[in-house]
Each structure stands twice: as structure tokens, then as C-alpha cells.
mmCIF file of C-alpha atoms in Angstrom:
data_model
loop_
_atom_site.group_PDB
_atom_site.id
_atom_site.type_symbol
_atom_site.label_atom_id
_atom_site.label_comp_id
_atom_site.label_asym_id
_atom_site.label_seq_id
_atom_site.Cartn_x
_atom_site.Cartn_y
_atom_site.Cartn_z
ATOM 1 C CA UNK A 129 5.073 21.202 18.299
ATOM 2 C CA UNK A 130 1.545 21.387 19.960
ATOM 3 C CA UNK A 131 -0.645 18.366 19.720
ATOM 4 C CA UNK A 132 -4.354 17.806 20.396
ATOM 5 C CA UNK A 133 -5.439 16.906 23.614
ATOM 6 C CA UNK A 134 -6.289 13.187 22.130
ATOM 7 C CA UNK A 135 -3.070 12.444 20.923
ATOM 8 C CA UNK A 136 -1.025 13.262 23.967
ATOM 9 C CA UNK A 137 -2.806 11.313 26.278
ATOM 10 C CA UNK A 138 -2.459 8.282 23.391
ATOM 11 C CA UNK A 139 1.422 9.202 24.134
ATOM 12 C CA UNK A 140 0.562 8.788 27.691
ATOM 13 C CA UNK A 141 -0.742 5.524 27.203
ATOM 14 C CA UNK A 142 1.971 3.506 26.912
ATOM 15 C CA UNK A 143 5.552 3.286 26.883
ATOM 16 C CA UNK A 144 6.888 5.093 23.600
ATOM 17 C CA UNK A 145 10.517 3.580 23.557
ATOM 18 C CA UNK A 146 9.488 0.148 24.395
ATOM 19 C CA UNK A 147 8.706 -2.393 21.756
ATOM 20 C CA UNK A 148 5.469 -4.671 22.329
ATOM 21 C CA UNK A 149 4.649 -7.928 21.007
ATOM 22 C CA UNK A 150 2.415 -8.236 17.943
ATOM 23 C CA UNK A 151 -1.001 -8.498 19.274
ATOM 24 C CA UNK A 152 -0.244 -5.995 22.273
ATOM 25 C CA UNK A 153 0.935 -3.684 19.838
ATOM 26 C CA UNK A 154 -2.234 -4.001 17.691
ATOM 27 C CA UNK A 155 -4.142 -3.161 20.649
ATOM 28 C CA UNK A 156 -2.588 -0.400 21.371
ATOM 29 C CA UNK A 157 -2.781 1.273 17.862
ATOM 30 C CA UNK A 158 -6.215 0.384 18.504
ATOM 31 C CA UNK A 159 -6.968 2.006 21.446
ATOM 32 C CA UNK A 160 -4.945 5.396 20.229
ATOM 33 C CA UNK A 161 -7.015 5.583 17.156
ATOM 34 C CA UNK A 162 -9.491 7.997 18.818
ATOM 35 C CA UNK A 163 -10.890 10.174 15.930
ATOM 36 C CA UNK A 164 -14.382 10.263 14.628
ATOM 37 C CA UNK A 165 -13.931 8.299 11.919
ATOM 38 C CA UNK A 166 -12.868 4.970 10.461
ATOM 39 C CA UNK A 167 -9.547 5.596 10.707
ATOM 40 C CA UNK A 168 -6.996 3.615 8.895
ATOM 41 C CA UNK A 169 -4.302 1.227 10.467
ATOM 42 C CA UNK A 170 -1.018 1.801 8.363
ATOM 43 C CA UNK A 171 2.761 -0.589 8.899
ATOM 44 C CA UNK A 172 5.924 1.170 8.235
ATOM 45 C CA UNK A 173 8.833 -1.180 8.473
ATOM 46 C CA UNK A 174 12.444 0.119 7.762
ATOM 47 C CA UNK A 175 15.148 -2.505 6.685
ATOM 48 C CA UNK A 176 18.733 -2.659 6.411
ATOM 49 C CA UNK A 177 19.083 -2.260 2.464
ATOM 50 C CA UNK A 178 20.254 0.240 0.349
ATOM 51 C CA UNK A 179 17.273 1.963 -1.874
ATOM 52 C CA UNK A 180 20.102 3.254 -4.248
ATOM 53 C CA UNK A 181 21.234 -0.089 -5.436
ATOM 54 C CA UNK A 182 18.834 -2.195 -8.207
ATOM 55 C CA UNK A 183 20.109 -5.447 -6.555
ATOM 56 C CA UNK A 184 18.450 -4.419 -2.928
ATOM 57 C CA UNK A 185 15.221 -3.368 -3.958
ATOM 58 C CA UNK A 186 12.182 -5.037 -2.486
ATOM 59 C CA UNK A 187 8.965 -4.690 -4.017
ATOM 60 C CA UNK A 188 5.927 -6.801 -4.115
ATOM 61 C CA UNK A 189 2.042 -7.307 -4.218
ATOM 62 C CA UNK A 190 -0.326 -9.236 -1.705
ATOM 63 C CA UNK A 191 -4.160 -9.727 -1.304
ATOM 64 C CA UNK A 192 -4.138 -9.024 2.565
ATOM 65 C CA UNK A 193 -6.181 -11.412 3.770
ATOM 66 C CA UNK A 194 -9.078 -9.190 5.160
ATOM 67 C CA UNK A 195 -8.144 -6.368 2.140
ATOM 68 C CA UNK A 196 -7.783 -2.655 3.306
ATOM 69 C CA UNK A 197 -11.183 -1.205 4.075
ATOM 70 C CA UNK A 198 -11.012 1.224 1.057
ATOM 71 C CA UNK A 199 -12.888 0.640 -2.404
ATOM 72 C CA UNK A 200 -10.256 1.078 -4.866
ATOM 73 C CA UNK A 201 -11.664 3.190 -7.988
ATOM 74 C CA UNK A 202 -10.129 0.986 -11.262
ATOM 75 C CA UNK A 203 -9.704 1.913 -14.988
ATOM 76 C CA UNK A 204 -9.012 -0.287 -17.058
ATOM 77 C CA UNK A 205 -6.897 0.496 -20.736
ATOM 78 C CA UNK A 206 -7.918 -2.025 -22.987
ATOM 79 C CA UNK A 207 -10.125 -3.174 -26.182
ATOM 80 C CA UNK A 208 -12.056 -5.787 -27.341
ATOM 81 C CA UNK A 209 -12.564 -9.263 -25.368
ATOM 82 C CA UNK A 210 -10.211 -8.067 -22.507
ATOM 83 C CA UNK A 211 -12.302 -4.547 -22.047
ATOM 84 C CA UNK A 212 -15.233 -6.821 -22.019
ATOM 85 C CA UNK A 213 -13.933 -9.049 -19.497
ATOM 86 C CA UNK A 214 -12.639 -6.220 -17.428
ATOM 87 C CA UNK A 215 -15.850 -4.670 -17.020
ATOM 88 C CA UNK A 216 -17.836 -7.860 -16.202
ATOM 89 C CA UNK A 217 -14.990 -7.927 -13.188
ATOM 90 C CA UNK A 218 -16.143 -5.134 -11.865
ATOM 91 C CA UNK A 219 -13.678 -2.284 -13.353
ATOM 92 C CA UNK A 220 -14.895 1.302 -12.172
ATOM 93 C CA UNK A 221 -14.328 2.782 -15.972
ATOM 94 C CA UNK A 222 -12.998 0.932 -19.233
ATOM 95 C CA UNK A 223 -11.385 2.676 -22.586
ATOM 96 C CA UNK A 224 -8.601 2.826 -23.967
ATOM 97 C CA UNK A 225 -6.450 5.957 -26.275
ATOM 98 C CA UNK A 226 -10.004 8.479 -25.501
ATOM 99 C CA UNK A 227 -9.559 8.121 -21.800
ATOM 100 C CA UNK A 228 -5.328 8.679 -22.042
ATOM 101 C CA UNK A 229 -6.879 12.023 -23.845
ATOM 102 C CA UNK A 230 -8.934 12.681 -21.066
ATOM 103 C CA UNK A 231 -5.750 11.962 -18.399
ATOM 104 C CA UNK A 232 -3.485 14.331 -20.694
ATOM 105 C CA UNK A 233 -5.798 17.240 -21.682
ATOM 106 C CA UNK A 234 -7.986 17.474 -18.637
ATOM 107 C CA UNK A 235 -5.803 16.364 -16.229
ATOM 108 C CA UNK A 236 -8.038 13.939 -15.060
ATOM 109 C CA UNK A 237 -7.219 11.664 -12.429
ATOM 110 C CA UNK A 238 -10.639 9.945 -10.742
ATOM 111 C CA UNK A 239 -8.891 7.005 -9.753
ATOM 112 C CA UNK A 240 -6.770 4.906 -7.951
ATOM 113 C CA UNK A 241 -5.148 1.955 -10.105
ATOM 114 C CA UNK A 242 -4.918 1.872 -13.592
ATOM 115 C CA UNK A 243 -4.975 -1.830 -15.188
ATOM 116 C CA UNK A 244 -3.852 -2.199 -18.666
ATOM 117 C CA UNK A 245 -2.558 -5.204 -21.857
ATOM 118 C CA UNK A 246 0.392 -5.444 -23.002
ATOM 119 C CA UNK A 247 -0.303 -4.266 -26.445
ATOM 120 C CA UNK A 248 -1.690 -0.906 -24.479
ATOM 121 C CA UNK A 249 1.437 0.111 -23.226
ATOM 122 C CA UNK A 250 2.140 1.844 -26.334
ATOM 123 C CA UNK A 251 -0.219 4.393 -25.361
ATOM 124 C CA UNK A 252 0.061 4.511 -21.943
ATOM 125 C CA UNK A 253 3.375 4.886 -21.656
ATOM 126 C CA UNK A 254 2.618 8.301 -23.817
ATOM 127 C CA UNK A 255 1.397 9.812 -20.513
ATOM 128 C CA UNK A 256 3.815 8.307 -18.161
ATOM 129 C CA UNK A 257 5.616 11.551 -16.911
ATOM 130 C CA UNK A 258 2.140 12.342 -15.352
ATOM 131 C CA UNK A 259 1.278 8.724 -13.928
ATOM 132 C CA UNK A 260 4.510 8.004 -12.815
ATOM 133 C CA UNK A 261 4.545 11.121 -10.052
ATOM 134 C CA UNK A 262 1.085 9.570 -8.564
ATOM 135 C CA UNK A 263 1.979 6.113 -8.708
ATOM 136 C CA UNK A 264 -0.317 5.122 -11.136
ATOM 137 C CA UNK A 265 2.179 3.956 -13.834
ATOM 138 C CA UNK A 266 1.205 0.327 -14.707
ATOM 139 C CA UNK A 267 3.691 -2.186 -13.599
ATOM 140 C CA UNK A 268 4.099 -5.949 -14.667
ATOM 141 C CA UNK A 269 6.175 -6.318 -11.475
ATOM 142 C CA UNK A 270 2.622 -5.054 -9.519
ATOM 143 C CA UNK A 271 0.574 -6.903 -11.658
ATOM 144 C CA UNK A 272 -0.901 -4.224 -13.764
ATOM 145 C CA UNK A 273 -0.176 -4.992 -16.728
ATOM 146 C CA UNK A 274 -1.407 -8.081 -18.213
ATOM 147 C CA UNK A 275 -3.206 -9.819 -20.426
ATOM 148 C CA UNK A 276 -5.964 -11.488 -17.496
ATOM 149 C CA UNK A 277 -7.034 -7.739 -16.586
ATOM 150 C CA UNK A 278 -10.403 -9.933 -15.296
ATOM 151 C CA UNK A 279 -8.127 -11.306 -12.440
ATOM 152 C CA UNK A 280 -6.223 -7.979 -11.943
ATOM 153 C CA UNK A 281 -9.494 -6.225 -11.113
ATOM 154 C CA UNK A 282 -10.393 -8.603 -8.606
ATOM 155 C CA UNK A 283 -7.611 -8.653 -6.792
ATOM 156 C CA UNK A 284 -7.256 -4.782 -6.533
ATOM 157 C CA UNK A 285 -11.098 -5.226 -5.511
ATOM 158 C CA UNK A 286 -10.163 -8.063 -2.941
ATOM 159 C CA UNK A 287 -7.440 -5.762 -0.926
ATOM 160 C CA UNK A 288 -4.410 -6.218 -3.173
ATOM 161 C CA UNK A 289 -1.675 -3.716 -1.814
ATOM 162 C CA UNK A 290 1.465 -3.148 -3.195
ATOM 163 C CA UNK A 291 4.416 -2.397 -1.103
ATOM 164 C CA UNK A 292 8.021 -0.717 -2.263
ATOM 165 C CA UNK A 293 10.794 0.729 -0.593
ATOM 166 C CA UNK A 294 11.007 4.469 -0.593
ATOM 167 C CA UNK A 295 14.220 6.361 -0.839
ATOM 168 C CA UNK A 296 14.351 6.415 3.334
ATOM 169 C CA UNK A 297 14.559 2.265 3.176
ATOM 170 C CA UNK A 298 11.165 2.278 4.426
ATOM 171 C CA UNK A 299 8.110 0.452 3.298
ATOM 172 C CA UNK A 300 4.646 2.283 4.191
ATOM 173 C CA UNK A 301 1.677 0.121 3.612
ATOM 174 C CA UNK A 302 -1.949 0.354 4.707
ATOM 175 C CA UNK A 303 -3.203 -2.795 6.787
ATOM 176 C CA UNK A 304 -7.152 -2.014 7.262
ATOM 177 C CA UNK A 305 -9.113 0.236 9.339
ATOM 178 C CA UNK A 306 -9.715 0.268 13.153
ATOM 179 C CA UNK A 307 -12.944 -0.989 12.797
ATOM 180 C CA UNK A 308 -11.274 -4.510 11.529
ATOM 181 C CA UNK A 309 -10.582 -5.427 15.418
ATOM 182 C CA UNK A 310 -7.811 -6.867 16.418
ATOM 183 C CA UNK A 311 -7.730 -9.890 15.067
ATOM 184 C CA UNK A 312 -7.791 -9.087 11.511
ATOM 185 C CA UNK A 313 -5.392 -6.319 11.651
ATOM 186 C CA UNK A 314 -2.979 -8.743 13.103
ATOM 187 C CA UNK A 315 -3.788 -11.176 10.196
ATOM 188 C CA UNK A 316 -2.687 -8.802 7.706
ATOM 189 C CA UNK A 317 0.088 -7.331 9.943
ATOM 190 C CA UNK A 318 1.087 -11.219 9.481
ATOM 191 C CA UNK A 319 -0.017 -11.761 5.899
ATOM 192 C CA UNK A 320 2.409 -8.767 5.131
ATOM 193 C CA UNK A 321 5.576 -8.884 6.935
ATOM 194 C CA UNK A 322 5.570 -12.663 6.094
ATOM 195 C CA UNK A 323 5.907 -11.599 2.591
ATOM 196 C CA UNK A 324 8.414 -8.716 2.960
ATOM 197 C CA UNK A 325 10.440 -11.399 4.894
ATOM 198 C CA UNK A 326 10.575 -13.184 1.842
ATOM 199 C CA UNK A 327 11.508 -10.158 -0.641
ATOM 200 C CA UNK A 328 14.818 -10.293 1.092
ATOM 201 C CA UNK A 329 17.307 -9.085 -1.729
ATOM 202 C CA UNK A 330 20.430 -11.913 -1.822
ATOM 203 C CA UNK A 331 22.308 -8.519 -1.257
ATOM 204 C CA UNK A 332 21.102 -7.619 1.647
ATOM 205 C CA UNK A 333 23.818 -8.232 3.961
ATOM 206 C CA UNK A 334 23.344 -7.944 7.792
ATOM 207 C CA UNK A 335 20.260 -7.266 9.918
ATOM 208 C CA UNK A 336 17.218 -6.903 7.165
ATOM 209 C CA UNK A 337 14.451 -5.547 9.828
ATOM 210 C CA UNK A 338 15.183 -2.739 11.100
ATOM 211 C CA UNK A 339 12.224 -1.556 13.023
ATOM 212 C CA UNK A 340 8.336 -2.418 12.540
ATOM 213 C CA UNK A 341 5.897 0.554 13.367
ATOM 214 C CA UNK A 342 2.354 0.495 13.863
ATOM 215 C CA UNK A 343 0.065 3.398 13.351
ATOM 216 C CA UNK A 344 -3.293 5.047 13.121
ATOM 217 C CA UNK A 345 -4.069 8.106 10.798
ATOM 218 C CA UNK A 346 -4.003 10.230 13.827
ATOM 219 C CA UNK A 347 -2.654 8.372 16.652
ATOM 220 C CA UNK A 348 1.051 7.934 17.341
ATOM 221 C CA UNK A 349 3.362 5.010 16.373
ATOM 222 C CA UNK A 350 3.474 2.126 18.141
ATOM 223 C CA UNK A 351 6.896 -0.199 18.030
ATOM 224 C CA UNK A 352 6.908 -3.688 17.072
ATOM 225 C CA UNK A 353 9.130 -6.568 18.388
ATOM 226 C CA UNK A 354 9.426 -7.967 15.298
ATOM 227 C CA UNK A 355 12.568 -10.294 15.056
ATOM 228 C CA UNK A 356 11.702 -13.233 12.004
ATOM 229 C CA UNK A 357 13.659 -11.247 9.897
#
């Protein structure tokens, strides 16, 4: 496979096999991150589960504590009081059955979480075989459905990330962008394995970390010594 000229003398850089400590590690994902833009700083963390059984998923939502770097675009299904509150939250678009219209006959997708109330499910779930491809299917488990759509909003506008297991075992998660520094990425490098630490499954038998890799959108992966788990 050929590679730009950037990327293999990121390779170069350091020691691919080895695994560094936290903050070295950061720094190094830093320093490979050599494109022109912003570009973002991304965890992947693959633990000893098995996707295929319901009692060893792991699954879970955080405000990092620096957020991601990327304005999430929200809609918001709802009526009344709650669509009120939702917009005064700052929601990027509010409706509720004229916008699953607009999803289903224009295949319209301008944004990146849909929020909705209970009593909207209903109708959302009407459209579900073309949110649930996108991962845009709202999920009490992720917070997105619920009654306090004001608080929802906020936290997807804060930085709230969710983080699942894919069919691999592996968890892929955005941390922030490069031009965080150092010591923020390593707060929510922190913030996040702390909390998939705790999503341990009482099923999971045997070592539950796996590996922890650090990576920029264009650099190569840097390994993590990461042994709390």
C-alpha cells in the first residue's frame, strides 16, 4: 500500500509495536497529526467481550470534559411546551410528524442527533429502518429520548459522545481535535476510558482491555499502556 510522504515519516517517528504511557502517547498522536487542518483525535479501545451476547454489551454516554471540537447539528421531534423548551436550548431545527415527512420523502438527513418525547416515538419509530443504518435512531439508553429534551440539547451541545461496541469488540470514539493540546485530549482520553472501565458487563470474564489506540484522522495509531482495566 503506498502512503504519503507525511505519514511514513509519522511511522518513522516512533516505535510502532511499543506501547507508551498516556501523556507520551498523546504527544505523539499529536505530533503525527500533520495535515492542514484541524484534524480530529479519535480512541479505539478493543475489549475482551463478546458483541454477540446481550449480557456483554457495553454502551454508554459522557459529556467529555472539553467536548469534541465539532458543533453537533440537533433536531428535535416534539410539540408543545417541550418543542418550546427545546428550541430556547439551542436545538438546530424543531417539528415533529412534517419533518419525519421530510426524512421519509426527501430523504433528508441535515443532521447529526435527533432528540425526541416519549409520546413521539410513535412516529419516529415509523422511519426507523432509515435512522437506524445512520445511527440516528433515538435511544433512551443514549439519552435521546426523553421528556427534558432542554437538557438533552445541551449536553449534545456541551460534547456529549456516545460510545458502543461494534461487531469487532471495539469501541471508536472521537476525543477532540489536535488543536485541544495535550492536556485536554488527555482529560478526555481520561474522562472516557474511566467510564468504559466502569461499563464492564458482570459477564465479562477475563482480561476486559484489550488494547487502547490513539489516532489522528490521518496520522497512524499510536498504542496505549493502558492497564486499569
Amino acid at each position: 500500500m503506498k502512503v504519503g510522504k507525511k505519514y511514513a515519516e509519522s511511522v518513522k517517528s516512533y516505535e510502532h509495536s511499543k506501547a507508551y504511557d498516556t501523556a507520551e502517547a498523546v504527544n505523539i498522536t499529536l505530533n503525527t497529526a500533520k495535515a492542514k487542518f484541524d484534524e480530529t483525535i479519535e480512541l479505539h479501545v478493543r475489549l475482551g467481550v463478546d458483541p454477540r451476547q446481550a449480557d456483554q454489551q457495553v454502551r454508554g454516554v459522557l459529556v467529555l470534559p472539553n467536548g469534541t471540537g465539532k458543533s453537533k447539528k440537533v433536531l428535535v421531534i416534539a410539540k408543545g411546551e417541550r418543542a418550546d423548551a427545546a428550541k430556547a436550548a439551542g436545538a438546530d431545527i424543531v417539528g415533529a410528524e412534517e419533518m419525519i415527512q421530510k426524512i421519509q420523502q426527501e430523504n433528508w438527513f441535515d443532521f447529526d442527533v435527533m432528540i425526541t418525547t416519549p409520546d413521539m416515538m410513535g412516529v419516529v419509530g415509523r422511519i426507523g429502518r432509515l435512522l437506524g443504518p445512520k445511527g440516528l435512531m433515538p435511544n433512551p439508553k443514549s439519552g435521546t429520548v426523553t421528556m427534558d429534551v432542554a437538557k438533552a440539547v445541551a449536553e449534545v451541545k456541551a460534547g456529549k459522545v456516545e460510545y458502543r461496541l461494534d461487531k469487532t469488540a471495539i469501541i471508536h470514539c472521537p476525543i477532540g481535535k489536535k488543536s485541544f493540546g495535550a492536556e485536554k485530549i488527555a482529560e478526555n482520553f481520561n474522562a472516557l476510558m474511566d467510564a468504559i472501565v466502569k461499563a464492564k458487563p458482570a459477564a465479562a470474564k477475563g482480561q476486559y482491555i484489550k488494547s487502547v489506540t490513539l489516532t489522528s484522522t490521518m496520522g497512524p495509531g499510536v498504542r496505549v499502556n493502558y492497564n486499569k482495566g
